[in-house]
Tab-separated table of C-alpha atoms and ligand atoms in Angstrom:
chain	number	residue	atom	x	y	z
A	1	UNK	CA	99.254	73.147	110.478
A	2	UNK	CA	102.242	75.257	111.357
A	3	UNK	CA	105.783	73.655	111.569
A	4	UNK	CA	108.559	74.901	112.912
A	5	UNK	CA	111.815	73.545	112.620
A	6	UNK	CA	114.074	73.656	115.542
A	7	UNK	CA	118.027	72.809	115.179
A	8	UNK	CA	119.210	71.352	118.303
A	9	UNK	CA	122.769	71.577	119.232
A	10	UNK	CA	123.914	70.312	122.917
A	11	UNK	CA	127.022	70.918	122.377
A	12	UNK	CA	129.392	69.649	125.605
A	13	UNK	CA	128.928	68.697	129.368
A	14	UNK	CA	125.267	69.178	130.709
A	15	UNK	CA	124.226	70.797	127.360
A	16	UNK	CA	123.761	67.089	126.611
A	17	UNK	CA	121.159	66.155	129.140
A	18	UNK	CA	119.464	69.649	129.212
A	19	UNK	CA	118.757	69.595	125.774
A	20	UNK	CA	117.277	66.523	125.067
A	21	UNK	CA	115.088	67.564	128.474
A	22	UNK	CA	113.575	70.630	126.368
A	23	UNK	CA	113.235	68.462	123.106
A	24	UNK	CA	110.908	66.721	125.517
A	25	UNK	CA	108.969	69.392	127.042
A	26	UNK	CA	108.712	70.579	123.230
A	27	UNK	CA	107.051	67.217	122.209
A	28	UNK	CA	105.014	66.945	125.011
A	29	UNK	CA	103.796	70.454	124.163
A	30	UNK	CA	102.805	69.553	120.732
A	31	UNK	CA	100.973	66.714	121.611
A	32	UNK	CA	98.694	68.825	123.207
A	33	UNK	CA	97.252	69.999	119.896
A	34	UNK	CA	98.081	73.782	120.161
A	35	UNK	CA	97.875	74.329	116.328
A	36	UNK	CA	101.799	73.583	115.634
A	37	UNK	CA	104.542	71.204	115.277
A	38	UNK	CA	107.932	70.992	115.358
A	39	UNK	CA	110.851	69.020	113.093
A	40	UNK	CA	113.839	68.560	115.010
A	41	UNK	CA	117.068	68.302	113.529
A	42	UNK	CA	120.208	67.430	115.905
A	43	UNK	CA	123.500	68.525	115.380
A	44	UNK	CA	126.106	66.587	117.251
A	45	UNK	CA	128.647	69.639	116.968
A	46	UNK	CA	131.237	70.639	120.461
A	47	UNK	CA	134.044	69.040	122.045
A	48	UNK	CA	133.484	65.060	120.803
A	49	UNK	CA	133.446	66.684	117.008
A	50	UNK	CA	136.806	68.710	118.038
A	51	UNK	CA	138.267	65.608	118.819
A	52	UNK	CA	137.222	63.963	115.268
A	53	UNK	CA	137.678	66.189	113.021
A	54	UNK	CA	139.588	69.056	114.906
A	55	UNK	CA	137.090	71.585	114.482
A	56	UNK	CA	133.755	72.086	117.039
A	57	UNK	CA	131.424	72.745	114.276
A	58	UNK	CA	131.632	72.125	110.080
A	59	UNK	CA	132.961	75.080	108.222
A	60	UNK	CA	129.613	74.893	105.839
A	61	UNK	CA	127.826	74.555	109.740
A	62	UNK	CA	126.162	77.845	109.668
A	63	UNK	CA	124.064	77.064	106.303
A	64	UNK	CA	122.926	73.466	107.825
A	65	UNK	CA	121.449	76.050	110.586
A	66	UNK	CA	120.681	79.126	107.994
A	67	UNK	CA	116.769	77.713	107.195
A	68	UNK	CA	115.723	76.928	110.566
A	69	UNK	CA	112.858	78.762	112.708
A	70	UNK	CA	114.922	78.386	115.505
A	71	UNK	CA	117.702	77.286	117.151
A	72	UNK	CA	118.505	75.503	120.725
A	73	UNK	CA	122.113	75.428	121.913
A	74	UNK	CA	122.981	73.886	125.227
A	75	UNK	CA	126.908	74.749	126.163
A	76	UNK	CA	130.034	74.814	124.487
A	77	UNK	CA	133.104	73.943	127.186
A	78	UNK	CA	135.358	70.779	127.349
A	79	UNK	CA	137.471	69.918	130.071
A	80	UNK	CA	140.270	69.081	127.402
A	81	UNK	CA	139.633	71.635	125.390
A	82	UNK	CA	140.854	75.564	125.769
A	83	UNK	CA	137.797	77.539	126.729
A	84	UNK	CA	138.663	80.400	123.929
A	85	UNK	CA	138.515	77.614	121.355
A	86	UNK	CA	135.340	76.142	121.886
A	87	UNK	CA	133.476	79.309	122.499
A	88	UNK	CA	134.794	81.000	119.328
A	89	UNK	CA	134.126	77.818	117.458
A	90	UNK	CA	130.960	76.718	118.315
A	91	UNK	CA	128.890	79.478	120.517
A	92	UNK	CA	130.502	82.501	119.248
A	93	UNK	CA	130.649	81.642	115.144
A	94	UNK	CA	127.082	81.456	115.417
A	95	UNK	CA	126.178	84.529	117.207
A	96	UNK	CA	128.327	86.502	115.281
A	97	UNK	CA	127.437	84.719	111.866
A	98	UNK	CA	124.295	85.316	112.256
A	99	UNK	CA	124.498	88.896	113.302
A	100	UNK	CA	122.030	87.742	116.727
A	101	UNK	CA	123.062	91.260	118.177
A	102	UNK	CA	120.868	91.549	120.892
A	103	UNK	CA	121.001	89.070	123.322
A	104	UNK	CA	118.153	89.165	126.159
A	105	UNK	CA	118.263	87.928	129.450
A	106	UNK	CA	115.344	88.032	131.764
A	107	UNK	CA	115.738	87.223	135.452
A	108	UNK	CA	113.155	87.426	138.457
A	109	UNK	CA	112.641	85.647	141.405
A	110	UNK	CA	110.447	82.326	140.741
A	111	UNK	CA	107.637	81.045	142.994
A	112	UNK	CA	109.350	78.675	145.791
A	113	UNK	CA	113.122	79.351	145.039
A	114	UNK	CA	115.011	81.007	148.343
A	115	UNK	CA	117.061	83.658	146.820
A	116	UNK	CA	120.137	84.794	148.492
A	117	UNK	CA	119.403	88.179	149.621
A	118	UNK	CA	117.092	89.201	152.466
A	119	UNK	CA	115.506	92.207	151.990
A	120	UNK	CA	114.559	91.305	148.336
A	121	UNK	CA	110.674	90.929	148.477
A	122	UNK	CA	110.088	88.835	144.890
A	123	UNK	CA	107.949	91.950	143.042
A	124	UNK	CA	111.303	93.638	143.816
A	125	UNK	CA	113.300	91.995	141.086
A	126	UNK	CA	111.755	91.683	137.961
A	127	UNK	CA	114.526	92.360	134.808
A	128	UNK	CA	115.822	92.023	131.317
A	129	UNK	CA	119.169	92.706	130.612
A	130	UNK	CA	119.918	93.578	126.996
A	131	UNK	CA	123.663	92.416	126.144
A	132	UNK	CA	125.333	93.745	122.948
A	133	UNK	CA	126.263	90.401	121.268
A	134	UNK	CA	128.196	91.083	118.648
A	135	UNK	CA	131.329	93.634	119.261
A	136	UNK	CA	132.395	95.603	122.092
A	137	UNK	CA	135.011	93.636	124.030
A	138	UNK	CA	134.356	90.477	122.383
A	139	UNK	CA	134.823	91.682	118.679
A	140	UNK	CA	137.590	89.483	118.947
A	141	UNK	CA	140.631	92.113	117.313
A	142	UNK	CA	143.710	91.785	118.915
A	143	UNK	CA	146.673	89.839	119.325
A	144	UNK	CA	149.644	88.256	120.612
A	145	UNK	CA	153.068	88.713	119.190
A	146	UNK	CA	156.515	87.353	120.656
A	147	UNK	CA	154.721	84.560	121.919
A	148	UNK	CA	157.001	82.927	124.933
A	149	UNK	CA	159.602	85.558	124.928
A	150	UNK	CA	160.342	88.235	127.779
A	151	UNK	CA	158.806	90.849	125.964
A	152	UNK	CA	155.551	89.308	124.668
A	153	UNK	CA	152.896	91.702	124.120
A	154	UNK	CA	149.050	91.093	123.640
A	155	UNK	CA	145.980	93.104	122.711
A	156	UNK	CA	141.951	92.595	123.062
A	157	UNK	CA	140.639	95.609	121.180
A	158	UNK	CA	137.185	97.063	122.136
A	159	UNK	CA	135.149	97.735	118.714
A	160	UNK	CA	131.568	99.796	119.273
A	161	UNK	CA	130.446	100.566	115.674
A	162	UNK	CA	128.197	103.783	115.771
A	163	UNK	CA	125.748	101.572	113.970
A	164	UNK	CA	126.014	98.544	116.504
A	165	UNK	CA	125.412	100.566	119.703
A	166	UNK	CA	122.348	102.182	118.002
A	167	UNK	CA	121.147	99.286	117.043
A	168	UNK	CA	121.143	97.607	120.981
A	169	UNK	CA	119.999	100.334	122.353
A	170	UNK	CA	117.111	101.340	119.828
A	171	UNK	CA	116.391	97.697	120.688
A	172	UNK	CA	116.753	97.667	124.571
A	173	UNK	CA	114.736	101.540	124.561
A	174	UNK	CA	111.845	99.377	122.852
A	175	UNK	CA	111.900	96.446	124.962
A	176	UNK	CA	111.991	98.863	127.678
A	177	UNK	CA	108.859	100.323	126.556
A	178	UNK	CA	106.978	97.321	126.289
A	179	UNK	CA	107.527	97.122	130.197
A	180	UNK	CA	104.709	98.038	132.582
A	181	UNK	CA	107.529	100.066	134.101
A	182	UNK	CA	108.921	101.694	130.676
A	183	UNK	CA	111.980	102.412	132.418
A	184	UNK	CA	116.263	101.658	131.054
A	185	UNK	CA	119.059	102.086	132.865
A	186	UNK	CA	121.936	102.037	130.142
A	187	UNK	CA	124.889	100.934	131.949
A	188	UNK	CA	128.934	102.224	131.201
A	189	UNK	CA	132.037	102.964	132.279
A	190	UNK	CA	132.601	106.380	130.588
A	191	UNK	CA	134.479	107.567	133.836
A	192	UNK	CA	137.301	104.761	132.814
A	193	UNK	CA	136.570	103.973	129.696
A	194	UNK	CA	137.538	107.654	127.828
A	195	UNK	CA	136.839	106.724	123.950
A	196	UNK	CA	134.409	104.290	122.898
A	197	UNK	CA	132.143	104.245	125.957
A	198	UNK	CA	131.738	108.026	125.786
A	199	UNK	CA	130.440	107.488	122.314
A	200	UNK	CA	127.472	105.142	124.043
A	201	UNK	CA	126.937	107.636	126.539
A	202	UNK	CA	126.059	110.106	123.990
A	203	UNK	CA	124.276	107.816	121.427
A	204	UNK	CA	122.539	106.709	124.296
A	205	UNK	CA	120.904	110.506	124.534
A	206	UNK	CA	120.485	110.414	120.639
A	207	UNK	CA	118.537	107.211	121.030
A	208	UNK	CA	116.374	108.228	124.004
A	209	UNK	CA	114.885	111.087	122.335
A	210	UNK	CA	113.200	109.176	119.941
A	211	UNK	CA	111.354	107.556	123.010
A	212	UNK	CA	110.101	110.314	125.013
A	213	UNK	CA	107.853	107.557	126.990
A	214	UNK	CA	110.676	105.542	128.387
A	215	UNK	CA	112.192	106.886	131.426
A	216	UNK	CA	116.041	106.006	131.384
A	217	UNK	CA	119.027	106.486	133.699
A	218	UNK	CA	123.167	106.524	133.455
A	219	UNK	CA	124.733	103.890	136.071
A	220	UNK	CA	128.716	102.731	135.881
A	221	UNK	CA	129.054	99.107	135.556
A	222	UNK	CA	130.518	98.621	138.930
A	223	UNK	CA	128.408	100.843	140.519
A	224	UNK	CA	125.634	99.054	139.159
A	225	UNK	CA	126.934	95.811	141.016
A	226	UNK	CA	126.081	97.624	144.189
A	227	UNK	CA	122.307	98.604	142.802
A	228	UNK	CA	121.223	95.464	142.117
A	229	UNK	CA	122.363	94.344	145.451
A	230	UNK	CA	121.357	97.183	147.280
A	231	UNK	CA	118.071	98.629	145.707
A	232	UNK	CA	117.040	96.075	143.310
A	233	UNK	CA	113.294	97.348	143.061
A	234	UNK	CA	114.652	100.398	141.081
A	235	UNK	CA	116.381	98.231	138.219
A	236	UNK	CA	113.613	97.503	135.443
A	237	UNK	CA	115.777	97.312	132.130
A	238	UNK	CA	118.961	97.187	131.751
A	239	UNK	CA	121.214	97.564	128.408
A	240	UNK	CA	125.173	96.902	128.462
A	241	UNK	CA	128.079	96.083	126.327
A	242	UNK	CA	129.360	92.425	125.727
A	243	UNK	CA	131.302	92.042	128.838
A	244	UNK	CA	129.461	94.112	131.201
A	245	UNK	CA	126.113	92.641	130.793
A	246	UNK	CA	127.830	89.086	130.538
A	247	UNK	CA	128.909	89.792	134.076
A	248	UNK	CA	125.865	91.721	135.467
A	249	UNK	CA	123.585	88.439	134.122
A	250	UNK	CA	125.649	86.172	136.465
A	251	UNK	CA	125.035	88.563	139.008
A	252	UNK	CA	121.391	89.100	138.076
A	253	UNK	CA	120.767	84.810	138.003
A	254	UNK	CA	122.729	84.581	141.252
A	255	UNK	CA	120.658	86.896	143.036
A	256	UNK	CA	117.399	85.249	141.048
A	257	UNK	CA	118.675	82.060	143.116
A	258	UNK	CA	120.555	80.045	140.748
A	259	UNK	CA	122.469	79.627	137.851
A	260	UNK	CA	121.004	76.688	136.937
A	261	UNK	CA	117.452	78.942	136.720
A	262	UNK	CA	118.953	81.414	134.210
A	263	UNK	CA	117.427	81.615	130.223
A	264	UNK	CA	118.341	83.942	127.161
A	265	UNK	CA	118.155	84.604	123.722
A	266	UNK	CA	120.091	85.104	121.132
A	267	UNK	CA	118.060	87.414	119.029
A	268	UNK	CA	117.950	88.315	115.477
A	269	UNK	CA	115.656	91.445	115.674
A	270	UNK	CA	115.093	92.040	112.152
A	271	UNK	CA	114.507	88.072	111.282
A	272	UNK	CA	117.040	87.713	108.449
A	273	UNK	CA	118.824	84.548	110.515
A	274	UNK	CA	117.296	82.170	112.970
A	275	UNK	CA	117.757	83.444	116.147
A	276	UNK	CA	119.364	80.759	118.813
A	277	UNK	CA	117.855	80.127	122.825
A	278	UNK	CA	120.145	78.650	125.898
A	279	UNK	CA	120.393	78.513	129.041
A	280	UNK	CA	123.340	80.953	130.245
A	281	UNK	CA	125.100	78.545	132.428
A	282	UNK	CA	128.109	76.652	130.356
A	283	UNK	CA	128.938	72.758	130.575
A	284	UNK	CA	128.868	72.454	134.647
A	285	UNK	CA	132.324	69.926	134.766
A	286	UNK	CA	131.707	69.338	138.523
A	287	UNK	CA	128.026	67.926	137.904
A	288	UNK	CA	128.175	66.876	134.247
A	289	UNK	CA	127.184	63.246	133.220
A	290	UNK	CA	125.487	62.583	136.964
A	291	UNK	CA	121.908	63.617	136.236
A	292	UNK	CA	122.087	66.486	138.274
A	293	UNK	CA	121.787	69.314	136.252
A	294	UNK	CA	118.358	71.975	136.374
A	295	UNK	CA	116.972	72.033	133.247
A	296	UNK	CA	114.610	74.544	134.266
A	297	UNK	CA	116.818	77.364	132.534
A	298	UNK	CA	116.697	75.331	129.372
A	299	UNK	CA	112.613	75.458	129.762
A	300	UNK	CA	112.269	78.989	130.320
A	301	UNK	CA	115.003	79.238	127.143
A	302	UNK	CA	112.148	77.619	125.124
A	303	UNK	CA	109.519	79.783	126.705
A	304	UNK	CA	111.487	82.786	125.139
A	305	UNK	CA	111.811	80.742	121.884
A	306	UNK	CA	108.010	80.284	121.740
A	307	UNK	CA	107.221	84.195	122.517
A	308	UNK	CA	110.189	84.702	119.312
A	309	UNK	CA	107.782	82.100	117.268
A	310	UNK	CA	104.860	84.173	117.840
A	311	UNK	CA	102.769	81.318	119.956
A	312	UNK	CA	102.667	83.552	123.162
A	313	UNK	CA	99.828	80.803	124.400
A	314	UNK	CA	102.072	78.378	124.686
A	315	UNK	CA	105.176	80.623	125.944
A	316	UNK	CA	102.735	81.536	129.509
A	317	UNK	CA	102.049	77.843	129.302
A	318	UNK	CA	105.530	76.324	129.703
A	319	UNK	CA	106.086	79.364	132.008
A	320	UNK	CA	103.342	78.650	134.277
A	321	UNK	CA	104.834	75.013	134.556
A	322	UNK	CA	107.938	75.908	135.427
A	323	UNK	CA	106.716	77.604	138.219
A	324	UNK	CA	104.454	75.111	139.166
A	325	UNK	CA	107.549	72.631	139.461
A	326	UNK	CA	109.648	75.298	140.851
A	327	UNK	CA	106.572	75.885	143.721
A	328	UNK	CA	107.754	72.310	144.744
A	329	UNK	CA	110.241	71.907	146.819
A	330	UNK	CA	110.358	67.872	146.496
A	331	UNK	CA	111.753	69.420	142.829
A	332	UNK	CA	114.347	71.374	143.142
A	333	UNK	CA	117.401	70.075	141.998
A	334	UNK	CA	121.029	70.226	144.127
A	335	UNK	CA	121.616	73.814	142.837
A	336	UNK	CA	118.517	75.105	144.357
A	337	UNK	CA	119.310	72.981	147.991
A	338	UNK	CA	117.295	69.923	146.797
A	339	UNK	CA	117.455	66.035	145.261
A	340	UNK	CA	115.826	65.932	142.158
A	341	UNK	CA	117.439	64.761	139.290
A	342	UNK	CA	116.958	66.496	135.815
A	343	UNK	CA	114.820	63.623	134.637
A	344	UNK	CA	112.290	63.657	137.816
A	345	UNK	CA	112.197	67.564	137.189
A	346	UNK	CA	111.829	67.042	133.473
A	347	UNK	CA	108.858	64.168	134.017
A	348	UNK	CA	107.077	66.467	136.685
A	349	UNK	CA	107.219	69.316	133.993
A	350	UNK	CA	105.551	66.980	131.594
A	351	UNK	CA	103.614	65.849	133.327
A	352	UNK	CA	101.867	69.684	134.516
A	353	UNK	CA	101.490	70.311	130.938
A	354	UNK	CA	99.828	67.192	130.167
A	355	UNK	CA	97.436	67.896	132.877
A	356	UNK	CA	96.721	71.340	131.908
A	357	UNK	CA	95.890	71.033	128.064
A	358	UNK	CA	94.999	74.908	128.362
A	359	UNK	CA	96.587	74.844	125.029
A	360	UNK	CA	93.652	72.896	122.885
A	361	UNK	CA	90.998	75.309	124.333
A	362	UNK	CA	93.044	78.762	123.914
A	363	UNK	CA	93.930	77.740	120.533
B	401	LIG	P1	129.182	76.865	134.480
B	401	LIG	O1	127.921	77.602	134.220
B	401	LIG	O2	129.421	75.679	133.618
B	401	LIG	O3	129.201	76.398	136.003
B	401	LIG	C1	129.262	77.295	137.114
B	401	LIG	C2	128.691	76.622	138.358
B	401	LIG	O4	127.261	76.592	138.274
B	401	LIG	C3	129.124	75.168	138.535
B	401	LIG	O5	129.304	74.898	139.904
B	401	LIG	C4	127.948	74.386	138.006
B	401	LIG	O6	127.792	73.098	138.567
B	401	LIG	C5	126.759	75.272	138.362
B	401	LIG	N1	125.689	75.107	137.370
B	401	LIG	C6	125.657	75.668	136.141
B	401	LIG	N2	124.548	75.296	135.490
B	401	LIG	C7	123.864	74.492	136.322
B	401	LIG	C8	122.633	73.775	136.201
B	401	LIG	N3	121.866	73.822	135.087
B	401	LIG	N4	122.225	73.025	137.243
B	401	LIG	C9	122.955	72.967	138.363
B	401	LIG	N5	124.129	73.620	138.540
B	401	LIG	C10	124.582	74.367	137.518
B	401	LIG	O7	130.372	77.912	134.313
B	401	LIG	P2	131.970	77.695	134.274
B	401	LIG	O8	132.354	76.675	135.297
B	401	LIG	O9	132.546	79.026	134.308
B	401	LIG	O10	132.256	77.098	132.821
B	401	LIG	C11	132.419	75.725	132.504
B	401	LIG	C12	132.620	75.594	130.987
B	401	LIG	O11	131.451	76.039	130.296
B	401	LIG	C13	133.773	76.431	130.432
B	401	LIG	O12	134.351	75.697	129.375
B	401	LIG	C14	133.095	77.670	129.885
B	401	LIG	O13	133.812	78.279	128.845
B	401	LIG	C15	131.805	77.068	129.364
B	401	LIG	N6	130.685	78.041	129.278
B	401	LIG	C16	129.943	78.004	128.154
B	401	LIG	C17	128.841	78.846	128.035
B	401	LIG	C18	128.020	78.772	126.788
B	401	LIG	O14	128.289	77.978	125.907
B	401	LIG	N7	126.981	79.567	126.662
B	401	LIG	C19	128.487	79.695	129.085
B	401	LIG	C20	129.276	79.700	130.251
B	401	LIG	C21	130.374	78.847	130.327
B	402	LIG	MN1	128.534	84.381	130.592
């Protein structure tokens, strides 16, 4: 039998109650008998470890993660802690350590959830954004010098490698083609942006000749803001740097209905590192520690980290129950207008599964 072993990391706020609410989905999955198991390892790293040992995650931390299948992460944000220190210490090391370059972000409006705007009919948005996760505006070169006097000066450098914007977009032309809709829209701001986003622009032709299948289109990243308002039925997939497509994803899980809702993965594409799966909020201050957090972007995290593992089965499996329990009103939690706690949600998800071992006969 088949074991895969997951590395769990909660990391701060409602990464600690999410994440033990998709170890559970997890187990209950593999009680089913589907043909695989899993070995959990936890790693206590984030703001509590800061506060120890003045670090958020072991300097040898990466090889304690390097032989894993896969890897769940919850949120990295402390209410004591300065937000640039524990995302570059905890989310960000990993990412970047383990070159996870492509990050993947799939939004569409689920069964039951009200989204926000009117004229959306729920065939109408249906999309993966493909975020560069490794350089671009987040490279993290720069500086600050004359720190605290009248003439301080700081820099945050945008780095596109020739090889790193190939890469993302060889990747997000590919995705795009595995799309009933084999369609891209590759997303700048070469109007602006004079040097390095001219050089996507054009390695974005390069790319898209070696796909002659995929229909693509140019849109500027604020321009896009408007499109996925405005005609969302003519978005399919979408590839952008680091800081554009962190924006646009908001956006995109916004307009999906919530936040809360929202899944990705970090993606290794050519397998030499474990890749890592999250939900895209961060730690939620205002609701952390109350029981009120959705886990159901945490579930559909581990839906994308069983369609990584190769057990598609059981991927459309925890996807149909989450939108079973998103069908439900009585189980929406407060971010989608409703009551339920993350345990009720959790239970109810657990429960679905249990009572549709699909698994055992598919396998
Ligand atoms: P946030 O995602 O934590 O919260 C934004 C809003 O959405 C809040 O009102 C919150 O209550 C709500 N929300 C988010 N997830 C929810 C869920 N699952 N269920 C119900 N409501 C939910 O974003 P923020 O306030 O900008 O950031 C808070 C901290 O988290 C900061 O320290 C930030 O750096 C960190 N952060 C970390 C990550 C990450 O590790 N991947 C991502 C985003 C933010
Ligand atoms: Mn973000």
């Amino acid at each position: 039998m088949k074991t895969y072993r997951i590395a769990t990391i909660p990391g701060d706020g409602i990464g600690k109650e999410v994440i033990p609410a998709g170890r559970q989905v997890l187990e209950q999955l593999a009680a089913a008998d589907p043909g695989f198991r899993f070995e959990f390892e936890n790693f206590d790293w984030g703001g509590d470890h800061y506060r120890a040992h003045g670090v958020m995650m072991p300097e040898a931390g990466l090889d304690a993660l390097r032989d894993k299948d896969a890897i769940l992460f919850g949120s990295a944000g402390d209410p004591q802690i300065p937000d640039h220190i524990t995302l570059w210490g905890l989310r960000l090391k990993i990412c970047q350590g383990f070159d996870q370059y492509a990050n993947v972000r799939p939004t569409r409006i689920l069964p039951g959830i009200d989204a926000p705007l009117k004229r959306c009919r729920r065939e109408d948005l249906d999309w993966v954004i493909v975020r560069e996760n490794t350089e671009g505006e987040y490279a993290g070169a720069g500086g600050r010098v004359h720190q605290g006097q009248p003439i301080e000066a700081a820099t945050d450098v945008t780095l596109m490698t020739r090889a790193g914007v190939q890469r993302i977009l060889r990747f997000a032309f590919n995705l795009a083609r595995s799309r009933p809709r084999r369609l891209l829209t590759v997303v700048t701001k070469s109007n602006a942006q004079r040097h390095a986003m001219v050089m996507w622009d054009q390695i974005a032709r390069e790319v898209a000749s070696e796909f002659p299948d995929v229909s693509w289109d140019k849109e500027l990243v604020d321009a896009m803001t408007a499109r996925m308002v405005n005609r969302p039925a003519s978005i399919d997939t979408v590839v952008a740097t680091n800081l554009h497509a962190d924006i646009l994803s908001d956006l995109a899980a916004a307009l999906a209905g919530s936040l809360g809702l929202a899944a990705t993965a970090n993606l290794d594409p050519e397998r030499r590192y474990p890749s890592m799966f999250e939900p895209i909020h961060g730690s939620a201050f205002d609701i952390m520690g109350k029981g009120l957090a959705n886990p159901l972007g945490t579930f559909w995290s581990l839906v994308m980290m069983l369609e990584h593992l190769g057990e598609a089965v059981a991927a459309r499996q925890v996807m149909a129950a989450i939108e079973a329990v998103t069908a439900d009103p009585r189980l929406h939690t407060r971010d989608l207008g409703g009551t339920a706690t993350t345990l009720q949600v959790t239970a109810a998800l657990c429960a679905w599964l249990r009572a549709n071992p699909l698994l055992r006969a598919a396998a």
